[in-house]
CSV table of C-alpha atoms and ligand atoms in Angstrom, one decimal:
chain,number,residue,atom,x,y,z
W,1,UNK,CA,101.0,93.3,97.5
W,2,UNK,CA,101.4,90.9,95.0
W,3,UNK,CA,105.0,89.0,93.6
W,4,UNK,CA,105.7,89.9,90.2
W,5,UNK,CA,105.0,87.3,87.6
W,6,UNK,CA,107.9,85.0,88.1
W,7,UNK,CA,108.2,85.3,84.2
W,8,UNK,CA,108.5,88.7,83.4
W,9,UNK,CA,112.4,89.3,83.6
W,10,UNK,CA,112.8,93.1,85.3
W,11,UNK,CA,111.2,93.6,88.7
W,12,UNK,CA,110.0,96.9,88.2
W,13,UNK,CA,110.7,99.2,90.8
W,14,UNK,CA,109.7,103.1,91.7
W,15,UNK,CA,110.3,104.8,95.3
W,16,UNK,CA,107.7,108.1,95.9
W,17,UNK,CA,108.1,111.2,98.4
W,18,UNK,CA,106.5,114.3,98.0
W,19,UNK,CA,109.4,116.2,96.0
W,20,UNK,CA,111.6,113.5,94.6
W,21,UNK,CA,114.6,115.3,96.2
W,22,UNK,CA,115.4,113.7,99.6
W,23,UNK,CA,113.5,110.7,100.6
W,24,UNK,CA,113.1,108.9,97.2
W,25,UNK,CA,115.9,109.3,95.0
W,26,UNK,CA,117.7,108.3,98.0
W,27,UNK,CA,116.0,104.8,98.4
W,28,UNK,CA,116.6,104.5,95.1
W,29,UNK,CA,120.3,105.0,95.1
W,30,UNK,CA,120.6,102.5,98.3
W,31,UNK,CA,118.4,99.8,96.7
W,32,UNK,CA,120.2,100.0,93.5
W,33,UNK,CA,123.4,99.6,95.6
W,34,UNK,CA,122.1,96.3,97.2
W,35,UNK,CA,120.8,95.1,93.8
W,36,UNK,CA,124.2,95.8,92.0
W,37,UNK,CA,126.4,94.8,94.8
W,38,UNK,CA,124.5,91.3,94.4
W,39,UNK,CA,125.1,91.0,90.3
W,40,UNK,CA,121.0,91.2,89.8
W,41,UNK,CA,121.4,94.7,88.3
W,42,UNK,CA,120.1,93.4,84.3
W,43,UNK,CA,117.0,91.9,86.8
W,44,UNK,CA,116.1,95.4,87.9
W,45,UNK,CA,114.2,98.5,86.3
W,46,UNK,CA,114.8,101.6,89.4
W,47,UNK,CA,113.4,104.9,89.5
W,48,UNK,CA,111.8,107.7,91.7
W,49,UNK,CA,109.3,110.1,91.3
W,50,UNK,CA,107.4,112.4,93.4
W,51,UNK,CA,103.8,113.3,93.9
W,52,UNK,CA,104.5,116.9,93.5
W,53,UNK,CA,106.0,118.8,90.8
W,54,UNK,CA,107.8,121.6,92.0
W,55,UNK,CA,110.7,120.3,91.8
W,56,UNK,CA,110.9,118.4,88.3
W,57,UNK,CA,113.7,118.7,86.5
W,58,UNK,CA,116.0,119.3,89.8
W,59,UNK,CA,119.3,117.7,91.0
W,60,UNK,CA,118.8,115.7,94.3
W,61,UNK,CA,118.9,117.5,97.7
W,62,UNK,CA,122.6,118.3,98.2
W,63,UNK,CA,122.0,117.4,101.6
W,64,UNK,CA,120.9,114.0,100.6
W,65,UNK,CA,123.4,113.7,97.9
W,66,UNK,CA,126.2,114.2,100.3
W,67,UNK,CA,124.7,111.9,103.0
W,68,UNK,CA,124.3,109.5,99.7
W,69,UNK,CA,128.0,110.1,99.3
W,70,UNK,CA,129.7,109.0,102.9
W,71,UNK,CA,128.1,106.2,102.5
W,72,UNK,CA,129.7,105.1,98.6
W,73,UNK,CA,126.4,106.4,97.2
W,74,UNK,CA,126.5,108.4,94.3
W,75,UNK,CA,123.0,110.0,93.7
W,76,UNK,CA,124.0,112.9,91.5
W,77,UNK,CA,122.8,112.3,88.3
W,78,UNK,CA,119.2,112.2,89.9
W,79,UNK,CA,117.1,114.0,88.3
W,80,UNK,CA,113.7,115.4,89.8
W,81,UNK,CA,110.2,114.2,88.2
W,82,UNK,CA,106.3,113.9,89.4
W,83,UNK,CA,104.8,110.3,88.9
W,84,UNK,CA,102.7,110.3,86.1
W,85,UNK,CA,99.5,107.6,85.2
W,86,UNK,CA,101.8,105.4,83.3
W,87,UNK,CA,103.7,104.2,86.1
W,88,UNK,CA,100.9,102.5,87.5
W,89,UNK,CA,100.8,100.3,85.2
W,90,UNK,CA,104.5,99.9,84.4
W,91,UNK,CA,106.2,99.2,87.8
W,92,UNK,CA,105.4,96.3,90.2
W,93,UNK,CA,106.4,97.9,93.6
W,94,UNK,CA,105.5,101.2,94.3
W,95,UNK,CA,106.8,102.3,97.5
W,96,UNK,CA,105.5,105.0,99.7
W,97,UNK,CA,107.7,107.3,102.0
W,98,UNK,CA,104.8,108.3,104.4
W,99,UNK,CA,101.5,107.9,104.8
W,100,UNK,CA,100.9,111.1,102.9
W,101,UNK,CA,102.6,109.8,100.0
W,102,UNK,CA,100.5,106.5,100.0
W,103,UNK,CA,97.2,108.0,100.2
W,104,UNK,CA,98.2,110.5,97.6
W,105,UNK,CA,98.9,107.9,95.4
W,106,UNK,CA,96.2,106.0,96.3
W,107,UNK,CA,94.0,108.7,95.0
W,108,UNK,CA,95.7,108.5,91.9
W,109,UNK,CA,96.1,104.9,91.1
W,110,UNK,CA,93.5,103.1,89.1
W,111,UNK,CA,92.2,100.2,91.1
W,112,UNK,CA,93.6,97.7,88.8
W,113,UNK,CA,97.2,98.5,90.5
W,114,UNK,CA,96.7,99.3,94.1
W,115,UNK,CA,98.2,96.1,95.1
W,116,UNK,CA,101.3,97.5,93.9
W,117,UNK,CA,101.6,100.3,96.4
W,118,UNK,CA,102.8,100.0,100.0
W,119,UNK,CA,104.6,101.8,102.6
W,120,UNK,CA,108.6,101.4,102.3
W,121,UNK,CA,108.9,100.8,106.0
W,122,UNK,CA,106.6,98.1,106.0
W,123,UNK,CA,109.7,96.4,105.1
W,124,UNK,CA,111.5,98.0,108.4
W,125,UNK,CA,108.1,98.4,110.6
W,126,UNK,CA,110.7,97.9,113.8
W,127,UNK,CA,112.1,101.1,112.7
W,128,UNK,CA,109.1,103.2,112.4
W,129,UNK,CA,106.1,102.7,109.7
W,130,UNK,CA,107.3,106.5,108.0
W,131,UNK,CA,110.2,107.7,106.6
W,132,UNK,CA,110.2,111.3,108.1
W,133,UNK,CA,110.3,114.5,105.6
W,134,UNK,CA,114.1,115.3,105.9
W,135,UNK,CA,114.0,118.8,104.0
W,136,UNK,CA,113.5,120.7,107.0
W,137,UNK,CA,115.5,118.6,109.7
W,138,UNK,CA,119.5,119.0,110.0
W,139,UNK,CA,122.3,117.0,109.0
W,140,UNK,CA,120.7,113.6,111.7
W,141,UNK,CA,117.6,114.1,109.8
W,142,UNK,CA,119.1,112.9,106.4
W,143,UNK,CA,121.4,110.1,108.5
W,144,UNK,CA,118.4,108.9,110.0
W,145,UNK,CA,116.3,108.8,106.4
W,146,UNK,CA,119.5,106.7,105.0
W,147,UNK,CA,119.3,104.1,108.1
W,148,UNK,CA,115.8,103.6,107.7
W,149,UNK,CA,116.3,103.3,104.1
W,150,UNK,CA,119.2,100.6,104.4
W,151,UNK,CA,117.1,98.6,106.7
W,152,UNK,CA,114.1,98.7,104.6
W,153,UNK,CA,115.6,98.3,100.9
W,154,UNK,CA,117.8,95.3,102.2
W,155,UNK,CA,114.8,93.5,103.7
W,156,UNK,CA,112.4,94.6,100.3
W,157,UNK,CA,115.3,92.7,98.0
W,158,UNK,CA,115.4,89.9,100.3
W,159,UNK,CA,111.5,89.7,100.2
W,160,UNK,CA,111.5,90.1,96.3
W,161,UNK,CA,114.5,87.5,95.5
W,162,UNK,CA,112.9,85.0,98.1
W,163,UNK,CA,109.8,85.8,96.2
W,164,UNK,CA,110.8,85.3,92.3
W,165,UNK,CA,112.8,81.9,93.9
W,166,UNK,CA,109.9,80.4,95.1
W,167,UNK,CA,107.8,81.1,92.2
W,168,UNK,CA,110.5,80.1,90.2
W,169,UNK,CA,110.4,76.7,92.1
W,170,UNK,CA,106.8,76.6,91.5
W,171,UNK,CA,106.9,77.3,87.5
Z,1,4NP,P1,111.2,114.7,99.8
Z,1,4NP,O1,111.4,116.0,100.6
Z,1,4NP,O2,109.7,114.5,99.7
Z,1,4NP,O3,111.8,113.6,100.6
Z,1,4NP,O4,111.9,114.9,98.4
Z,1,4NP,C1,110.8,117.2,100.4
Z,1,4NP,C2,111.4,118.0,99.4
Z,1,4NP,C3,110.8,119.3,99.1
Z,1,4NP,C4,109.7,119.7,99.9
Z,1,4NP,C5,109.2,118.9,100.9
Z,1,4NP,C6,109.7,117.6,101.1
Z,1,4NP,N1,109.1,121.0,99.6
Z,1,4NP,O5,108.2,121.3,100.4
Z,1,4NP,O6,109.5,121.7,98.7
């Protein structure tokens, strides 16, 4: 992966699962957390999507919007969508739940922008290198998802602030 240019002003963001329902829109809601909680929210374009469309158009999981919720997450506005060509090109980051994901959108991704897309644990790899498919687990399941995702979103801002400073530094 490559650091945003260090000019552009919004670090453009998007998270990917399979169904935009669980995993995704709930690395979204955490990372936008972190990025609000540290006053960098006008720095920031967020969004989800998922490689499959079945679910378009859908709230979140309520499994993952209440999880969301204990933890002062509020993910119910999320609305369900399937990535679409433009958002290789638009976002900087595009983060992978599994291996599944990542080769799905590899497929998909015009060469131009694979350096964009990597594996959200490879911001956590001491956690596992997957975020595991929630939708048929039980309540841990979706805990679980939300630890990795804590770990791995506070570690990705950390990368991309240290990243934008030193290029900053640099300019
Ligand atoms: P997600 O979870 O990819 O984390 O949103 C899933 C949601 C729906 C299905 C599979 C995974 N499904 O098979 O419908």
């Amino acid at each position: 992966m490559t650091a945003p240019d260090s000019t552009v002003s919004t670090v453009k963001v998007l998270f990917v699962c399979l169904g935009n329902i669980c995993r995704s829109p709930s690395a979204e809601g955490v990372f936008r957390k972190y990025v609000v909680d540290a006053g960098l929210e006008s720095r920031f374009e967020i969004d989800s999507a998922g490689t499959l469309d079945y679910h378009a158009g859908e709230r979140a999981d309520r499994r993952s919007e209440r999880a969301a919720q204990r933890r002062g997450i509020d993910i119910s506005k999320h609305r369900a969508r399937q990535i679409e060509p433009h958002d290789f090109e638009r976002y900087d980051y595009i983060l992978a739940m599994d291996k599944s994901n990542l080769s799905n959108l590899e497929r998909l991704c015009p060469a131009a922008h694979r350096h964009k897309l990597a594996l959200m644990m490879s911001f956590a790899p001491a956690l596992g290198d997957e975020v595991p498919d929630p939708y048929y687990g039980d309540g841990t399941a979706f805990e679980n998802v939300l630890d990795m995702l804590e770990d791995a979103c506070r570690n990705f801002l950390t990368h991309i602030v240290e990243k934008q400073l030193l290029a900053s530094l640099k300019a």
